[in-house]
Coordinates of C-alpha atoms in Angstrom, one line a residue:
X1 CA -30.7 -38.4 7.2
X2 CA -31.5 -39.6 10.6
X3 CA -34.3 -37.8 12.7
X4 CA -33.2 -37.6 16.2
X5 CA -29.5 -36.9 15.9
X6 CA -29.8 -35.7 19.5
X7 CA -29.7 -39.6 20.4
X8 CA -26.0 -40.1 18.6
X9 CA -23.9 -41.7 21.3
X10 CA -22.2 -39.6 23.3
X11 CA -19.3 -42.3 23.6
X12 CA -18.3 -42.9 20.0
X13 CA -14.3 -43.6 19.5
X14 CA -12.2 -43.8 16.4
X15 CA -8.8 -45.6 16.7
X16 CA -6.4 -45.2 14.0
X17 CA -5.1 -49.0 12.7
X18 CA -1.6 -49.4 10.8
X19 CA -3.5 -50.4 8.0
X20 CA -4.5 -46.1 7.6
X21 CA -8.1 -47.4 8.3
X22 CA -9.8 -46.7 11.7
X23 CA -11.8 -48.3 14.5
X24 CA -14.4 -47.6 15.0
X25 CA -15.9 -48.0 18.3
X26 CA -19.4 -47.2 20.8
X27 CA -19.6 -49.0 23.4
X28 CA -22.4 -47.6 25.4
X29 CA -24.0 -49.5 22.4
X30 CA -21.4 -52.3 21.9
X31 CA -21.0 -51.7 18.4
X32 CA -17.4 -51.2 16.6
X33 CA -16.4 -51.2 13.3
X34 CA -14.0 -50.8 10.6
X35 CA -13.9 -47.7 9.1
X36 CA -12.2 -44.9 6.4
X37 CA -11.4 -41.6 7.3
X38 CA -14.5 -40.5 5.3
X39 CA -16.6 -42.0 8.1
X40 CA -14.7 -40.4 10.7
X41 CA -15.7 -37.3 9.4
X42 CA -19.0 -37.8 9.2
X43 CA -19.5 -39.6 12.9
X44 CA -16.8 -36.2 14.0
X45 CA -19.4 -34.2 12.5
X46 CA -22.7 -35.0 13.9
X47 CA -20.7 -35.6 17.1
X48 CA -20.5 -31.9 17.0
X49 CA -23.8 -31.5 15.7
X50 CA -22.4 -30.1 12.6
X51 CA -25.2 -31.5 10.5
X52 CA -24.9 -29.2 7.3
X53 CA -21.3 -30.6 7.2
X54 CA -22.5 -34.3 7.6
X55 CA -24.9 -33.8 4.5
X56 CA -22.2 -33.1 2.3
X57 CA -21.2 -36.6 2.8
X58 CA -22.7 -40.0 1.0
X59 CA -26.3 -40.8 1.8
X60 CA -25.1 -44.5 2.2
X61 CA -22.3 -43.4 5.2
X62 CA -25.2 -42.3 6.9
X63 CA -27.9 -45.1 6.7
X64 CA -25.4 -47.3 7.3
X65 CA -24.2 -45.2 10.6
X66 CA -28.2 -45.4 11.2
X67 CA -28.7 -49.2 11.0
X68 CA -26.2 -50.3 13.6
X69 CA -27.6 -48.1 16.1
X70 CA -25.9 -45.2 15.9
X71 CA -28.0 -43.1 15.8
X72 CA -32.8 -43.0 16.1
X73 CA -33.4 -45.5 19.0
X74 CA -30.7 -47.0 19.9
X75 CA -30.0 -45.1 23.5
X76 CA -26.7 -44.9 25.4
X77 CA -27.1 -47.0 29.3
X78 CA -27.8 -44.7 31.6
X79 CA -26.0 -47.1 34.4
X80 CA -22.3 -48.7 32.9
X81 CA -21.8 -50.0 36.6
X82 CA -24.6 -52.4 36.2
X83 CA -23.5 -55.9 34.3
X84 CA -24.5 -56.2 30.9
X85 CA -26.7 -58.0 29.0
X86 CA -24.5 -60.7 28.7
X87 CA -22.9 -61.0 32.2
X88 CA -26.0 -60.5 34.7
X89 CA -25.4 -63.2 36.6
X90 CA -24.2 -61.8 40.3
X91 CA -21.2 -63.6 41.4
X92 CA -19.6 -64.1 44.8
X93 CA -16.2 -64.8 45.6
X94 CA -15.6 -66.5 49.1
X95 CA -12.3 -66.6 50.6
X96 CA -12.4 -69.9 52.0
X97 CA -9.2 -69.5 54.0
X98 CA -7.2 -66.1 54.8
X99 CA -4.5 -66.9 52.4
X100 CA -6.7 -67.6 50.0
X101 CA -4.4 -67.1 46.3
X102 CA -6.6 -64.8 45.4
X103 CA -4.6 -63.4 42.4
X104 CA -5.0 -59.4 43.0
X105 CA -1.8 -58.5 40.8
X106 CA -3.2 -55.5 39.5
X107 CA -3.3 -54.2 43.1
X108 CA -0.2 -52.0 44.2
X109 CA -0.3 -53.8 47.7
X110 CA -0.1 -57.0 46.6
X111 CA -2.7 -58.8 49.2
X112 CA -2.7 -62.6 47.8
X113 CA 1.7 -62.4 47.6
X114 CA 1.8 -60.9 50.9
X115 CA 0.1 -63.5 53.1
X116 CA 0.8 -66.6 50.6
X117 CA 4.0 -67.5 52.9
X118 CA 2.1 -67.8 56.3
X119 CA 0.6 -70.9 55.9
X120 CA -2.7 -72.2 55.8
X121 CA -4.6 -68.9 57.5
X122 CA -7.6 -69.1 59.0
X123 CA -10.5 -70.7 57.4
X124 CA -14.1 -69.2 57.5
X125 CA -16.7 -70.0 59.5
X126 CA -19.3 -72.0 58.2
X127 CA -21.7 -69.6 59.9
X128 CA -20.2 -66.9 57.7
X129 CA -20.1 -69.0 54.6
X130 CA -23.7 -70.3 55.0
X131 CA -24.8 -66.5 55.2
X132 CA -22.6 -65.6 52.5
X133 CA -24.7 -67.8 50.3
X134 CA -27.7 -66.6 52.1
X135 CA -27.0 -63.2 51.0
X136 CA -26.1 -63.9 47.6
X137 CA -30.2 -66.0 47.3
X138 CA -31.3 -62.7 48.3
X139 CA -29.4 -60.4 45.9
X140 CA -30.3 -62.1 43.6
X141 CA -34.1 -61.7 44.4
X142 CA -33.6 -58.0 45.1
X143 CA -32.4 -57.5 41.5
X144 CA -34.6 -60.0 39.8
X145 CA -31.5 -61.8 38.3
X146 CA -32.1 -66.3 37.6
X147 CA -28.5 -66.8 37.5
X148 CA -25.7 -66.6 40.0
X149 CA -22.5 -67.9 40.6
X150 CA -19.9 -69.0 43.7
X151 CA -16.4 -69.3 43.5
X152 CA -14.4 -70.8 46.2
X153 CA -10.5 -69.5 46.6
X154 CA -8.4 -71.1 48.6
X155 CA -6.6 -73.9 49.3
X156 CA -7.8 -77.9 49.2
X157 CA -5.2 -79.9 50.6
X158 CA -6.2 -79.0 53.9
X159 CA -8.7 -80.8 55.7
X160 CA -10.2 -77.7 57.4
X161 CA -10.9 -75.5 54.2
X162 CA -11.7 -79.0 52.6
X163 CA -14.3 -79.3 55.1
X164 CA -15.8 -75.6 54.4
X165 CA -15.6 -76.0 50.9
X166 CA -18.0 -79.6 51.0
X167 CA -19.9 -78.4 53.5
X168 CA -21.1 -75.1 52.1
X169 CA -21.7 -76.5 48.7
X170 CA -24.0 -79.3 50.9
X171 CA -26.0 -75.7 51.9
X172 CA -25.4 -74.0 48.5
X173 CA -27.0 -77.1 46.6
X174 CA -30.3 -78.0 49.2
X175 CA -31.2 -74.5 49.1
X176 CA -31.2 -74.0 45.2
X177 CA -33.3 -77.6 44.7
X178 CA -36.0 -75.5 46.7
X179 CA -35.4 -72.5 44.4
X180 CA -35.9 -71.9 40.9
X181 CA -32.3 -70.0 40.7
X182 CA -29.1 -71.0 38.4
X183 CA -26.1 -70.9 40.7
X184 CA -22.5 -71.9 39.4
X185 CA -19.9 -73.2 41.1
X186 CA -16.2 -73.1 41.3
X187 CA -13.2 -72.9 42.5
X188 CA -9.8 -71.2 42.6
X189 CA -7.0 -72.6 44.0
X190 CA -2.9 -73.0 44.1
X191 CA -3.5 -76.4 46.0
X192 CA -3.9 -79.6 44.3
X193 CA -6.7 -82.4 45.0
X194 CA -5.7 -84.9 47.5
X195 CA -6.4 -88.7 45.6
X196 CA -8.7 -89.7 44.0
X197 CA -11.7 -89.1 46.0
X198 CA -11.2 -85.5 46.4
X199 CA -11.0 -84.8 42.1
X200 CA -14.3 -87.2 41.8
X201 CA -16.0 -85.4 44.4
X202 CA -14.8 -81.9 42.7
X203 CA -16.6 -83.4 39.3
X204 CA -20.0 -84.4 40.6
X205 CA -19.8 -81.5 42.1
X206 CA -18.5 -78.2 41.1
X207 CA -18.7 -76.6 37.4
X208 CA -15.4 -76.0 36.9
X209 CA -11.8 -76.0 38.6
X210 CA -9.3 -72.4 38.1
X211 CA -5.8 -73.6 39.0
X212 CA -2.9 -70.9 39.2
X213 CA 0.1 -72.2 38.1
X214 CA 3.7 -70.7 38.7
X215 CA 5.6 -72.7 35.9
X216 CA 8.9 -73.7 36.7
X217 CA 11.3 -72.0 34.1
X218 CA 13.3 -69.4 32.5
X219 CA 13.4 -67.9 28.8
X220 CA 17.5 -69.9 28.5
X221 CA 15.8 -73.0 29.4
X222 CA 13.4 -73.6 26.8
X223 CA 16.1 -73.2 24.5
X224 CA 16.9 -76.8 25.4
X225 CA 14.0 -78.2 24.5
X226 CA 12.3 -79.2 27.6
X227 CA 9.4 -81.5 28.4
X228 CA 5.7 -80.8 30.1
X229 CA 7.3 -82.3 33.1
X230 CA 10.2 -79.8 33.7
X231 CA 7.6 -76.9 33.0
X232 CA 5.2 -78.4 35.3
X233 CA 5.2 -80.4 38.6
X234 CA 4.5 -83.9 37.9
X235 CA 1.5 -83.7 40.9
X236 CA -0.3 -80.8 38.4
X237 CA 0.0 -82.7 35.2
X238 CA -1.3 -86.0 36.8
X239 CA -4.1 -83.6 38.9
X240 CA -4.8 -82.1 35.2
X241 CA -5.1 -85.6 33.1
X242 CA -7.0 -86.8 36.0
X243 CA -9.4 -83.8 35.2
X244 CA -10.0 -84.9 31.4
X245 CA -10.3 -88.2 32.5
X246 CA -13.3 -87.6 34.6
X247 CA -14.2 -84.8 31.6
X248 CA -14.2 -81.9 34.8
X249 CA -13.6 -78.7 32.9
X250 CA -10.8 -76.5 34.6
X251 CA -8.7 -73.4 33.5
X252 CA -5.1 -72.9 33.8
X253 CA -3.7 -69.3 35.4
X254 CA 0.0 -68.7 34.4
X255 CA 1.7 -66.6 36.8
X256 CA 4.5 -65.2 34.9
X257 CA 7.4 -63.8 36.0
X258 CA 9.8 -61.6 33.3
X259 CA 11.9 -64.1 32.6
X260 CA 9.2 -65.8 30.9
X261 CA 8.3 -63.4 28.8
X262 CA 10.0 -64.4 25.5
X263 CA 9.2 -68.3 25.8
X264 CA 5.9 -67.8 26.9
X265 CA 4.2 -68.9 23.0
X266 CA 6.4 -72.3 23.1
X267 CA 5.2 -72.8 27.1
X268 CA 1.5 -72.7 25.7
X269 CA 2.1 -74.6 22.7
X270 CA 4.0 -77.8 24.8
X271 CA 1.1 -77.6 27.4
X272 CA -1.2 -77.9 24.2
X273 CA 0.4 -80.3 23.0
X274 CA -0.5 -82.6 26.1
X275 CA -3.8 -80.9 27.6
X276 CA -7.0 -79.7 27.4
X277 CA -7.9 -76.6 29.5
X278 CA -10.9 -74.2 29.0
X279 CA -9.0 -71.3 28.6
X280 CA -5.6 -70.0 29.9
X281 CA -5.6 -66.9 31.6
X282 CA -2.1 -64.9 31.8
X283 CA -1.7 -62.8 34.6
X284 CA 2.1 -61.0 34.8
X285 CA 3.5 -60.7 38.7
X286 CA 6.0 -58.5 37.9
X287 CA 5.9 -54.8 37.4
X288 CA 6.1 -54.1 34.2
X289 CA 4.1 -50.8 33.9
X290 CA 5.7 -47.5 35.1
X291 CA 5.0 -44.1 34.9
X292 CA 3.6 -43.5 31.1
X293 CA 5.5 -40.9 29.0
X294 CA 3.7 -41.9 26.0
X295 CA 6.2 -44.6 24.8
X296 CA 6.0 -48.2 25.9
X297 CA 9.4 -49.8 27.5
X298 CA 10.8 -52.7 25.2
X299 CA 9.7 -55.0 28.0
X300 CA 6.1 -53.8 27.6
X301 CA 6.3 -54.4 23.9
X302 CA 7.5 -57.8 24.7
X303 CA 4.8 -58.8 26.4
X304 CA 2.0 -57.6 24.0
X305 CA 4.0 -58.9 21.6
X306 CA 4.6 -62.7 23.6
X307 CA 0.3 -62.4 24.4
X308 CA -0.7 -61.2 21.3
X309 CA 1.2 -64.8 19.6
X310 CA -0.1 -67.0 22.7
X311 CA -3.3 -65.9 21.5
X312 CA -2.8 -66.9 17.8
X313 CA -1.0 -70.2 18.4
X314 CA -4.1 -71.6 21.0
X315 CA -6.8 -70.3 19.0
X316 CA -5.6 -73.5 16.5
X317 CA -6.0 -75.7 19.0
X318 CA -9.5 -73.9 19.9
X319 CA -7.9 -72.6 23.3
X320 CA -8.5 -69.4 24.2
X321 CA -6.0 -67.3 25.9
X322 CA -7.0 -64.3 28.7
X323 CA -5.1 -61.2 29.7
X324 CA -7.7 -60.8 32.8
X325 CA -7.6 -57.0 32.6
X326 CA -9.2 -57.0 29.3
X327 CA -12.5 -58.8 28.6
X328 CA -14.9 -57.0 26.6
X329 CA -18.4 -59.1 27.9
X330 CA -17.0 -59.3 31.5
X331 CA -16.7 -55.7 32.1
X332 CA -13.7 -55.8 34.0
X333 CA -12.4 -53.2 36.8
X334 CA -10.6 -53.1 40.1
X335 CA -7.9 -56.4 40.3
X336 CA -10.2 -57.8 37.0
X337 CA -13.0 -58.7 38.7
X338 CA -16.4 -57.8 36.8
X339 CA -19.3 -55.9 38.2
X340 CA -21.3 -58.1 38.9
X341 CA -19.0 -59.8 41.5
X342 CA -18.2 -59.3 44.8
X343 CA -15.9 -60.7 47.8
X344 CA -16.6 -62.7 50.9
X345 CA -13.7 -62.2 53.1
X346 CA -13.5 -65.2 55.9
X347 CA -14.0 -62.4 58.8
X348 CA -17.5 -62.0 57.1
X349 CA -16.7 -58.7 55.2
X350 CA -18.2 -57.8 51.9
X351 CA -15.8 -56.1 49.3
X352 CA -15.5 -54.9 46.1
X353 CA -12.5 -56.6 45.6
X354 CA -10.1 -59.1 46.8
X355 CA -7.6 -57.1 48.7
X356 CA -7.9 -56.2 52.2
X357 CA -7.7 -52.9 53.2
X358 CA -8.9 -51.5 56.3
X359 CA -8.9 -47.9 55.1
X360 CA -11.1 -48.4 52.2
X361 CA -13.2 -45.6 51.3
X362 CA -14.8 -47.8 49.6
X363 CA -16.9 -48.6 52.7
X364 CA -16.7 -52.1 52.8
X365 CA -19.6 -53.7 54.6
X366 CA -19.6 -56.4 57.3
X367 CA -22.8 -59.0 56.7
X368 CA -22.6 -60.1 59.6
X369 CA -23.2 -60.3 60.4
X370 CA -22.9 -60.8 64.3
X371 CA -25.8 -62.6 64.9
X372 CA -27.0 -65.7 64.4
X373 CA -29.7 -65.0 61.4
X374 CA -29.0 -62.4 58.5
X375 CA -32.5 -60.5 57.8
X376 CA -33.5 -59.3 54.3
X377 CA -33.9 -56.2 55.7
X378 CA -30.2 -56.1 56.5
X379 CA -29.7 -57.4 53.5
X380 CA -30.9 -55.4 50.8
X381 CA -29.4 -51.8 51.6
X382 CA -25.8 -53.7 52.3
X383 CA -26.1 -55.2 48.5
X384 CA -27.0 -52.3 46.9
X385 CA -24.8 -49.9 48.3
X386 CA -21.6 -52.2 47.5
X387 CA -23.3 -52.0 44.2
X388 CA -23.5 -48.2 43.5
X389 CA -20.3 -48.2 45.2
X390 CA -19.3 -50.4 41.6
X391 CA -20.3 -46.5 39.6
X392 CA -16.4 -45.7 40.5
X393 CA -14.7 -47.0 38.0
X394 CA -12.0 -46.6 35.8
X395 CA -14.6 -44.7 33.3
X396 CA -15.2 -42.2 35.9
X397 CA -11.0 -41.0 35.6
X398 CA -10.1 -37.2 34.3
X399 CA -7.5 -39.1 32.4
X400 CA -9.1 -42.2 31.2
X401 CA -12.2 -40.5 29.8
X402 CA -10.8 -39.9 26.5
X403 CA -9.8 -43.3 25.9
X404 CA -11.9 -46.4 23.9
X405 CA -11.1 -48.6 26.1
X406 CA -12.2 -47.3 29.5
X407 CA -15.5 -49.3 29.7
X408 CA -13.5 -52.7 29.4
X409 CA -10.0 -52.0 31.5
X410 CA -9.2 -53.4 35.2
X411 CA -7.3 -50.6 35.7
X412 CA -5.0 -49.4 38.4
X413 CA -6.2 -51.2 41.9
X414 CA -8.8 -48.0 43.1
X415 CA -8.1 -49.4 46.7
X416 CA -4.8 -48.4 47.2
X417 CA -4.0 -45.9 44.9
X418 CA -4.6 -42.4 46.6
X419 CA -2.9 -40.2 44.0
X420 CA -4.4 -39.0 40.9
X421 CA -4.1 -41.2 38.0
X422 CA -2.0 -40.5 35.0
X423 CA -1.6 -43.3 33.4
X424 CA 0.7 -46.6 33.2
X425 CA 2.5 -48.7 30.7
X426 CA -0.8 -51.1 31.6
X427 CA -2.9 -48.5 29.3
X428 CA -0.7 -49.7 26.8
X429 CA -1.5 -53.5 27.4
X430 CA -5.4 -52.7 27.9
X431 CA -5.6 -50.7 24.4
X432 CA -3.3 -52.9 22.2
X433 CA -5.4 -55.9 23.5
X434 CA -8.5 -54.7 23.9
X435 CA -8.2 -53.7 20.1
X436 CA -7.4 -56.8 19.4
X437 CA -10.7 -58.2 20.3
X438 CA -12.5 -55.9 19.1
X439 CA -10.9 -56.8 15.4
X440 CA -11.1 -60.6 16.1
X441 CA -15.3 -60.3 17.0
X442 CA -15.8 -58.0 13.6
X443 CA -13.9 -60.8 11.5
X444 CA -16.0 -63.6 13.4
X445 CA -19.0 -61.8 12.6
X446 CA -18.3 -61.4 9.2
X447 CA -15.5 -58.8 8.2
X448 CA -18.0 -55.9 8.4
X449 CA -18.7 -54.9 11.8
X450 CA -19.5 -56.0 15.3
X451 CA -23.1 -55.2 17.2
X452 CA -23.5 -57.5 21.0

């Protein structure tokens, strides 16, 4: 029997499966498994420090229980806000231009849809952008992390946010040759390169490209059998060949509206057929999740449903496909951005997320920063307070503390939504997919269980 059952996690879920078996599922300790309901009752029963109970049980339930961690030394984290092991690299976003297509569609206000029709927008200050990178050197320091990553949004066909985007990567690349830091970079755009100079400059430069696509069709069309080039623009195929010609890595963001919804598998499997992207990320941009009663809409079915064979179709071709509110390493929340990661507005404002909103309570800091030079002493205390200011999350809910998949859901956007939360048709989405991984990674690692 294990000796310090006072150390069994505190956060230990069991889902029930269709199959009459449960998951099993800790993630303070990232460990899930597969498990029958003779397990439950013995994790139900230390849970509740029933131990005489739990000795009734097999001797083998329990050492097994004891060698993944559930119980001895394996301790729950203390801080959930903080990245984990596998994503501790901290990440800035900069919002090259005011418009920048940021993708917030989990946000009730919309930002990025709001303010794409206006144009260009203003496009930071090189002052700011040179002191967002600054800033991010000196996070980094502060919390002893090697790696770090920047990603540019906005767009790249114009020459002003062009000229931002090469000129801070001139600054962002001389100042890590004189450092022994890791920094990524990459971009996020709507926009497409301008020629050919612009996509080779893009390779020798940048990491990796994120382009958001808005394909061009309905569910009755596809019925007719239609070509790459009536999904797609022809400027975004030949942008996207010209990509794999140069071997520049890039992903592909479908922004999908619900008449899209039931052709969405065949969409994937004709753009496939033709390219090669890193990973597809679906993001819906309609509303889809209402009030929850405790039954999903057919329409919400229809999308887990359209995902879930997405998923299975590209995962032949070695493709994997994203529903950004759900990644288990990442540790998403607010409009699925991680906590590690934070947002340079082009006014110079720090945020937690990609929307603007002037009555946050999160406290959104300015870095700037007014002056010409940004001291450490400045620094520091900004950084870290946007970072506790990460501890509100969507774990920290009355109603989401109860469910498995709180740790690993972007939730409702927290910087609009001013009512109490009682759940969406999205808590659907998050748990159906979210359990989905979790049941891909314990086949991949062998059929028996899953420990990160």
């Amino acid at each position: 029997m294990p000796h310090r059952l006072s150390t069994i996690s505190a956060e230990i879920f069991s889902v029930p499966l269709e199959t009459g078996e449960y998951l099993i599922y800790a993630p303070k300790r990232r460990i899930a498994f597969v498990a029958n309901s003779k397990t439950v009752n013995v994790v139900v029963a230390f849970k509740n420090a029933e131990h005489a109970k739990a000795e009734q049980y097999d001797k083998s339930t329990v050492e097994f229980l004891c060698k993944l961690g559930i119980f001895d030394d394996a301790y729950d984290s203390s801080h959930t806000f903080f990245p984990s092991p596998k994503r501790s690299e901290v990440s800035f976003d900069f919002l090259i231009s005011s418009n920048s297509e940021t993708c917030c569609s989990y946000c009730d206000t919309n930002y990025a849809s709001q303010i794409c029709k206006t144009g260009i927008g203003r496009p930071m200050d090189l002052l700011i952008a040179r002191k967002g990178i600054d800033l991010l050197f000196e996070c980094m320091k502060d919390l002893n992390r090697n790696t770090g990553s920047v990603n540019f949004h906005g767009v790249v066909d114009d020459k002003k946010c062009w000229s931002v985007l090469t000129d801070s990567m001139s600054y962002l690349q001389k100042k890590s040759s004189k450092s022994s830091f890791q920094i990524k970079s990459l971009i996020t755009t709507r926009s497409f390169p301008q020629g050919i100079n612009q996509i080779q400059w893009m390779s020798q430069n940048l990491d990796s490209c994120s382009l958001i696509i808005e394909a061009g069709y309905k569910d009755s069309d596809i019925e007719n059998g239609l070509g790459l080039r009536d999904i797609l623009d022809d400027v975004i195929v030949k942008t996207l060949e010209s990509f794999e010609k140069v071997l520049f890595p890039y992903e592909l963001t479908l922004a999908l509206k619900n008449d899209q919804v039931i052709s969405l598998p065949d969409v994937v499997d004709l753009i496939l057929h033709y390219l090669r992207p890193q990973t597809i990320r679906i993001e819906p941009r309609y509303r889809f999740w209402g009030p929850w009663d405790g039954n999903p809409s057919s329409e919400t079915v229809q999308f887990v449903h359209a995902f879930r064979e997405c998923r299975a179709r590209a995962m032949k071709s070695g493709i994997k496909v994203i529903f950004p509110g759900t990644e288990l390493i990442a540790h998403t929340n607010f409009c699925g951005k991680d906590s590690g990661s934070f947002t340079l507005s082009p006014e110079g404002e720090l945020r937690i997320c990609c929307g603007k909103h002037s009555e946050s309570h999160f406290g959104n800091i300015n870095v700037l920063i007014s002056d010409s030079t940004t001291s450490e002493e400045t620094v520091t205390p900004t950084f870290r307070q946007l970072w506790v200011n990460h501890s509100n999350q969507v774990e920290s809910r009355s109603y989401c503390k109860k469910c498995f998949a709180k740790f690993n859901c972007a939730g409702d956007c927290f910087e609009s939504r001013t009512t109490e939360f009682k759940g969406s048709e999205r808590c659907y989405v998050i748990r159906e997919l979210t359990q989905d991984q979790l049941l891909d990674k314990i086949a991949l690692s062998g059929g028996l269980f899953f420990k990160d």
